[in-house]
């Protein structure tokens, strides 16, 4: 029983991780938070789920659609909320991204309604036993896809030329720009990757629950913020560790306490970190958090 719940918590954590990584990339590149990213994930998940349930689109094709929608909406947010806003007025970018998130939610409610959209099972009827742990086909897909994307992002940031450029812009955009790196193109690429991670997170989280709803955008944003507060703004390692921990804590809180106390436990944990270690587990700079 405990082993199964720990597995379920880790499964939830790997989907949280993708969304948190998307947020952290934007924080590193812009020193600001993109509050429309959760809604971008929600839109990608709902459109993909509708294509799967009503059109019969295979999961892998729907997954590519989610990546494309997430990336496109993230670029749109960048152009409207970050590129066109004065750099000496970061609060405007935050408010603008919040506004875009509200507009996206309103559009989804208008087109698809407020009801949940069902996400069909992937590999239906398939189930494996690993000791005391039962793994369904959908859970296996979630684990594999999340792991591949997380590891792929790490390798990309550490080994590729563009990944090094992204890390350089995160450290000091001015100096990197003086060295000849096309900073604006790097930032645009960062937003594309961030949106694709969010789109994947939205669809995979929906697959874990077999449903997605318009309120999931706010939930994704809030969860990602909690993760990066605990793990540290701009830290990939912190996002991974914190996401897995939050997934396990939420699951065990439901089992050992109650579903109504789950959020309270997480909020108390965030409060402790803000008081004791405001930069998070692996954070280097608490300046963004303080400004927000």
PDB file of N, CA and C in Angstrom, residues 68-125:
ATOM      1  N   UNK A  68       3.105  21.834 -29.742  1.00  0.00           N
ATOM      2  CA  UNK A  68       3.011  22.960 -30.678  1.00  0.00           C
ATOM      3  C   UNK A  68       2.174  24.100 -30.099  1.00  0.00           C
ATOM      4  N   UNK A  69       1.040  23.768 -29.499  1.00  0.00           N
ATOM      5  CA  UNK A  69       0.175  24.802 -28.927  1.00  0.00           C
ATOM      6  C   UNK A  69       0.869  25.491 -27.757  1.00  0.00           C
ATOM      7  N   UNK A  70       1.482  24.703 -26.885  1.00  0.00           N
ATOM      8  CA  UNK A  70       2.188  25.289 -25.749  1.00  0.00           C
ATOM      9  C   UNK A  70       3.293  26.227 -26.192  1.00  0.00           C
ATOM     10  N   UNK A  71       4.082  25.798 -27.175  1.00  0.00           N
ATOM     11  CA  UNK A  71       5.162  26.639 -27.682  1.00  0.00           C
ATOM     12  C   UNK A  71       4.648  27.905 -28.332  1.00  0.00           C
ATOM     13  N   UNK A  72       3.583  27.787 -29.132  1.00  0.00           N
ATOM     14  CA  UNK A  72       3.031  28.951 -29.832  1.00  0.00           C
ATOM     15  C   UNK A  72       2.455  29.972 -28.855  1.00  0.00           C
ATOM     16  N   UNK A  73       1.715  29.505 -27.849  1.00  0.00           N
ATOM     17  CA  UNK A  73       1.135  30.427 -26.873  1.00  0.00           C
ATOM     18  C   UNK A  73       2.214  31.088 -26.021  1.00  0.00           C
ATOM     19  N   UNK A  74       3.272  30.356 -25.745  1.00  0.00           N
ATOM     20  CA  UNK A  74       4.376  30.940 -24.982  1.00  0.00           C
ATOM     21  C   UNK A  74       5.063  32.047 -25.775  1.00  0.00           C
ATOM     22  N   UNK A  75       5.261  31.821 -27.065  1.00  0.00           N
ATOM     23  CA  UNK A  75       5.851  32.860 -27.922  1.00  0.00           C
ATOM     24  C   UNK A  75       4.932  34.080 -27.988  1.00  0.00           C
ATOM     25  N   UNK A  76       3.629  33.840 -28.107  1.00  0.00           N
ATOM     26  CA  UNK A  76       2.672  34.946 -28.134  1.00  0.00           C
ATOM     27  C   UNK A  76       2.756  35.765 -26.843  1.00  0.00           C
ATOM     28  N   UNK A  77       2.852  35.075 -25.717  1.00  0.00           N
ATOM     29  CA  UNK A  77       2.987  35.768 -24.434  1.00  0.00           C
ATOM     30  C   UNK A  77       4.274  36.576 -24.381  1.00  0.00           C
ATOM     31  N   UNK A  78       5.346  36.002 -24.899  1.00  0.00           N
ATOM     32  CA  UNK A  78       6.624  36.721 -24.928  1.00  0.00           C
ATOM     33  C   UNK A  78       6.509  38.009 -25.734  1.00  0.00           C
ATOM     34  N   UNK A  79       5.908  37.915 -26.894  1.00  0.00           N
ATOM     35  CA  UNK A  79       5.811  39.088 -27.762  1.00  0.00           C
ATOM     36  C   UNK A  79       4.930  40.174 -27.151  1.00  0.00           C
ATOM     37  N   UNK A  80       3.822  39.776 -26.530  1.00  0.00           N
ATOM     38  CA  UNK A  80       2.875  40.757 -26.010  1.00  0.00           C
ATOM     39  C   UNK A  80       3.233  41.266 -24.619  1.00  0.00           C
ATOM     40  N   UNK A  81       3.808  40.402 -23.789  1.00  0.00           N
ATOM     41  CA  UNK A  81       4.010  40.759 -22.383  1.00  0.00           C
ATOM     42  C   UNK A  81       5.454  41.060 -22.008  1.00  0.00           C
ATOM     43  N   UNK A  82       6.397  40.645 -22.820  1.00  0.00           N
ATOM     44  CA  UNK A  82       7.802  40.827 -22.453  1.00  0.00           C
ATOM     45  C   UNK A  82       8.570  41.657 -23.484  1.00  0.00           C
ATOM     46  N   UNK A  83       8.410  41.336 -24.755  1.00  0.00           N
ATOM     47  CA  UNK A  83       9.168  42.052 -25.788  1.00  0.00           C
ATOM     48  C   UNK A  83       8.686  43.498 -25.940  1.00  0.00           C
ATOM     49  N   UNK A  84       7.389  43.707 -25.848  1.00  0.00           N
ATOM     50  CA  UNK A  84       6.833  45.038 -26.085  1.00  0.00           C
ATOM     51  C   UNK A  84       6.752  45.895 -24.826  1.00  0.00           C
ATOM     52  N   UNK A  85       7.123  45.320 -23.679  1.00  0.00           N
ATOM     53  CA  UNK A  85       7.039  46.048 -22.414  1.00  0.00           C
ATOM     54  C   UNK A  85       8.413  46.582 -22.039  1.00  0.00           C
ATOM     55  N   UNK A  86       8.451  47.782 -21.510  1.00  0.00           N
ATOM     56  CA  UNK A  86       9.721  48.390 -21.126  1.00  0.00           C
ATOM     57  C   UNK A  86      10.456  47.518 -20.117  1.00  0.00           C
ATOM     58  N   UNK A  87      11.753  47.276 -20.318  1.00  0.00           N
ATOM     59  CA  UNK A  87      12.509  46.409 -19.415  1.00  0.00           C
ATOM     60  C   UNK A  87      12.663  46.964 -18.007  1.00  0.00           C
ATOM     61  N   UNK A  88      12.506  48.290 -17.846  1.00  0.00           N
ATOM     62  CA  UNK A  88      12.641  48.886 -16.518  1.00  0.00           C
ATOM     63  C   UNK A  88      11.312  48.887 -15.751  1.00  0.00           C
ATOM     64  N   UNK A  89      10.297  48.208 -16.292  1.00  0.00           N
ATOM     65  CA  UNK A  89       8.995  48.129 -15.634  1.00  0.00           C
ATOM     66  C   UNK A  89       8.530  46.670 -15.614  1.00  0.00           C
ATOM     67  N   UNK A  90       9.214  45.800 -14.845  1.00  0.00           N
ATOM     68  CA  UNK A  90       8.907  44.363 -14.870  1.00  0.00           C
ATOM     69  C   UNK A  90       7.511  44.024 -14.379  1.00  0.00           C
ATOM     70  N   UNK A  91       6.947  44.877 -13.504  1.00  0.00           N
ATOM     71  CA  UNK A  91       5.601  44.596 -13.008  1.00  0.00           C
ATOM     72  C   UNK A  91       4.588  44.567 -14.147  1.00  0.00           C
ATOM     73  N   UNK A  92       4.815  45.378 -15.172  1.00  0.00           N
ATOM     74  CA  UNK A  92       3.900  45.400 -16.316  1.00  0.00           C
ATOM     75  C   UNK A  92       3.885  44.056 -17.031  1.00  0.00           C
ATOM     76  N   UNK A  93       5.048  43.413 -17.140  1.00  0.00           N
ATOM     77  CA  UNK A  93       5.112  42.098 -17.783  1.00  0.00           C
ATOM     78  C   UNK A  93       4.323  41.070 -16.995  1.00  0.00           C
ATOM     79  N   UNK A  94       4.446  41.128 -15.674  1.00  0.00           N
ATOM     80  CA  UNK A  94       3.725  40.182 -14.824  1.00  0.00           C
ATOM     81  C   UNK A  94       2.220  40.376 -14.973  1.00  0.00           C
ATOM     82  N   UNK A  95       1.775  41.630 -14.903  1.00  0.00           N
ATOM     83  CA  UNK A  95       0.344  41.914 -15.030  1.00  0.00           C
ATOM     84  C   UNK A  95      -0.172  41.560 -16.415  1.00  0.00           C
ATOM     85  N   UNK A  96       0.638  41.827 -17.433  1.00  0.00           N
ATOM     86  CA  UNK A  96       0.229  41.505 -18.800  1.00  0.00           C
ATOM     87  C   UNK A  96       0.087  40.000 -19.001  1.00  0.00           C
ATOM     88  N   UNK A  97       1.038  39.229 -18.464  1.00  0.00           N
ATOM     89  CA  UNK A  97       0.945  37.771 -18.595  1.00  0.00           C
ATOM     90  C   UNK A  97      -0.251  37.235 -17.819  1.00  0.00           C
ATOM     91  N   UNK A  98      -0.553  37.845 -16.670  1.00  0.00           N
ATOM     92  CA  UNK A  98      -1.762  37.460 -15.940  1.00  0.00           C
ATOM     93  C   UNK A  98      -3.004  37.714 -16.791  1.00  0.00           C
ATOM     94  N   UNK A  99      -3.024  38.858 -17.468  1.00  0.00           N
ATOM     95  CA  UNK A  99      -4.157  39.176 -18.333  1.00  0.00           C
ATOM     96  C   UNK A  99      -4.310  38.195 -19.475  1.00  0.00           C
ATOM     97  N   UNK A 100      -3.194  37.796 -20.075  1.00  0.00           N
ATOM     98  CA  UNK A 100      -3.252  36.812 -21.159  1.00  0.00           C
ATOM     99  C   UNK A 100      -3.797  35.487 -20.639  1.00  0.00           C
ATOM    100  N   UNK A 101      -3.384  35.102 -19.435  1.00  0.00           N
ATOM    101  CA  UNK A 101      -3.907  33.876 -18.840  1.00  0.00           C
ATOM    102  C   UNK A 101      -5.413  33.931 -18.650  1.00  0.00           C
ATOM    103  N   UNK A 102      -5.914  35.082 -18.205  1.00  0.00           N
ATOM    104  CA  UNK A 102      -7.359  35.250 -18.021  1.00  0.00           C
ATOM    105  C   UNK A 102      -8.090  35.154 -19.358  1.00  0.00           C
ATOM    106  N   UNK A 103      -7.524  35.769 -20.383  1.00  0.00           N
ATOM    107  CA  UNK A 103      -8.137  35.721 -21.717  1.00  0.00           C
ATOM    108  C   UNK A 103      -8.174  34.286 -22.245  1.00  0.00           C
ATOM    109  N   UNK A 104      -7.087  33.541 -22.063  1.00  0.00           N
ATOM    110  CA  UNK A 104      -7.049  32.152 -22.532  1.00  0.00           C
ATOM    111  C   UNK A 104      -8.106  31.305 -21.828  1.00  0.00           C
ATOM    112  N   UNK A 105      -8.255  31.508 -20.522  1.00  0.00           N
ATOM    113  CA  UNK A 105      -9.275  30.764 -19.782  1.00  0.00           C
ATOM    114  C   UNK A 105     -10.672  31.111 -20.281  1.00  0.00           C
ATOM    115  N   UNK A 106     -10.910  32.395 -20.520  1.00  0.00           N
ATOM    116  CA  UNK A 106     -12.224  32.822 -21.013  1.00  0.00           C
ATOM    117  C   UNK A 106     -12.521  32.222 -22.387  1.00  0.00           C
ATOM    118  N   UNK A 107     -11.517  32.171 -23.250  1.00  0.00           N
ATOM    119  CA  UNK A 107     -11.718  31.588 -24.577  1.00  0.00           C
ATOM    120  C   UNK A 107     -12.049  30.100 -24.486  1.00  0.00           C
ATOM    121  N   UNK A 108     -11.355  29.386 -23.609  1.00  0.00           N
ATOM    122  CA  UNK A 108     -11.630  27.957 -23.439  1.00  0.00           C
ATOM    123  C   UNK A 108     -13.046  27.745 -22.917  1.00  0.00           C
ATOM    124  N   UNK A 109     -13.458  28.556 -21.940  1.00  0.00           N
ATOM    125  CA  UNK A 109     -14.816  28.438 -21.408  1.00  0.00           C
ATOM    126  C   UNK A 109     -15.854  28.730 -22.485  1.00  0.00           C
ATOM    127  N   UNK A 110     -15.557  29.678 -23.359  1.00  0.00           N
ATOM    128  CA  UNK A 110     -16.494  30.038 -24.422  1.00  0.00           C
ATOM    129  C   UNK A 110     -16.608  28.928 -25.464  1.00  0.00           C
ATOM    130  N   UNK A 111     -15.480  28.323 -25.825  1.00  0.00           N
ATOM    131  CA  UNK A 111     -15.465  27.337 -26.910  1.00  0.00           C
ATOM    132  C   UNK A 111     -15.844  25.945 -26.418  1.00  0.00           C
ATOM    133  N   UNK A 112     -15.279  25.532 -25.281  1.00  0.00           N
ATOM    134  CA  UNK A 112     -15.445  24.149 -24.826  1.00  0.00           C
ATOM    135  C   UNK A 112     -16.360  24.012 -23.612  1.00  0.00           C
ATOM    136  N   UNK A 113     -16.733  25.123 -22.986  1.00  0.00           N
ATOM    137  CA  UNK A 113     -17.568  25.048 -21.801  1.00  0.00           C
ATOM    138  C   UNK A 113     -16.751  24.797 -20.551  1.00  0.00           C
ATOM    139  N   UNK A 114     -17.440  24.706 -19.423  1.00  0.00           N
ATOM    140  CA  UNK A 114     -16.764  24.555 -18.134  1.00  0.00           C
ATOM    141  C   UNK A 114     -16.598  23.103 -17.702  1.00  0.00           C
ATOM    142  N   UNK A 115     -17.153  22.176 -18.456  1.00  0.00           N
ATOM    143  CA  UNK A 115     -17.058  20.768 -18.077  1.00  0.00           C
ATOM    144  C   UNK A 115     -15.664  20.209 -18.339  1.00  0.00           C
ATOM    145  N   UNK A 116     -15.333  19.166 -17.607  1.00  0.00           N
ATOM    146  CA  UNK A 116     -14.065  18.481 -17.830  1.00  0.00           C
ATOM    147  C   UNK A 116     -14.064  17.785 -19.183  1.00  0.00           C
ATOM    148  N   UNK A 117     -12.900  17.753 -19.796  1.00  0.00           N
ATOM    149  CA  UNK A 117     -12.707  16.999 -21.033  1.00  0.00           C
ATOM    150  C   UNK A 117     -11.996  15.691 -20.686  1.00  0.00           C
ATOM    151  N   UNK A 118     -12.582  14.584 -21.109  1.00  0.00           N
ATOM    152  CA  UNK A 118     -12.031  13.268 -20.776  1.00  0.00           C
ATOM    153  C   UNK A 118     -10.852  12.950 -21.688  1.00  0.00           C
ATOM    154  N   UNK A 119      -9.790  12.430 -21.097  1.00  0.00           N
ATOM    155  CA  UNK A 119      -8.631  11.980 -21.861  1.00  0.00           C
ATOM    156  C   UNK A 119      -8.636  10.454 -21.872  1.00  0.00           C
ATOM    157  N   UNK A 120      -8.760   9.841 -23.031  1.00  0.00           N
ATOM    158  CA  UNK A 120      -8.806   8.373 -23.092  1.00  0.00           C
ATOM    159  C   UNK A 120      -7.522   7.741 -22.570  1.00  0.00           C
ATOM    160  N   UNK A 121      -7.657   6.525 -22.085  1.00  0.00           N
ATOM    161  CA  UNK A 121      -6.505   5.788 -21.579  1.00  0.00           C
ATOM    162  C   UNK A 121      -5.554   5.450 -22.727  1.00  0.00           C
ATOM    163  N   UNK A 122      -4.271   5.459 -22.420  1.00  0.00           N
ATOM    164  CA  UNK A 122      -3.248   5.046 -23.377  1.00  0.00           C
ATOM    165  C   UNK A 122      -2.849   3.607 -23.037  1.00  0.00           C
ATOM    166  N   UNK A 123      -2.722   2.779 -24.038  1.00  0.00           N
ATOM    167  CA  UNK A 123      -2.466   1.342 -23.838  1.00  0.00           C
ATOM    168  C   UNK A 123      -3.517   0.741 -22.915  1.00  0.00           C
ATOM    169  N   UNK A 124      -4.811   0.843 -23.259  1.00  0.00           N
ATOM    170  CA  UNK A 124      -5.872   0.343 -22.372  1.00  0.00           C
ATOM    171  C   UNK A 124      -5.742  -1.152 -22.119  1.00  0.00           C
ATOM    172  N   UNK A 125      -6.036  -1.519 -20.886  1.00  0.00           N
ATOM    173  CA  UNK A 125      -5.986  -2.921 -20.504  1.00  0.00           C
ATOM    174  C   UNK A 125      -4.607  -3.441 -20.156  1.00  0.00           C
TER     175      UNK A 125
END
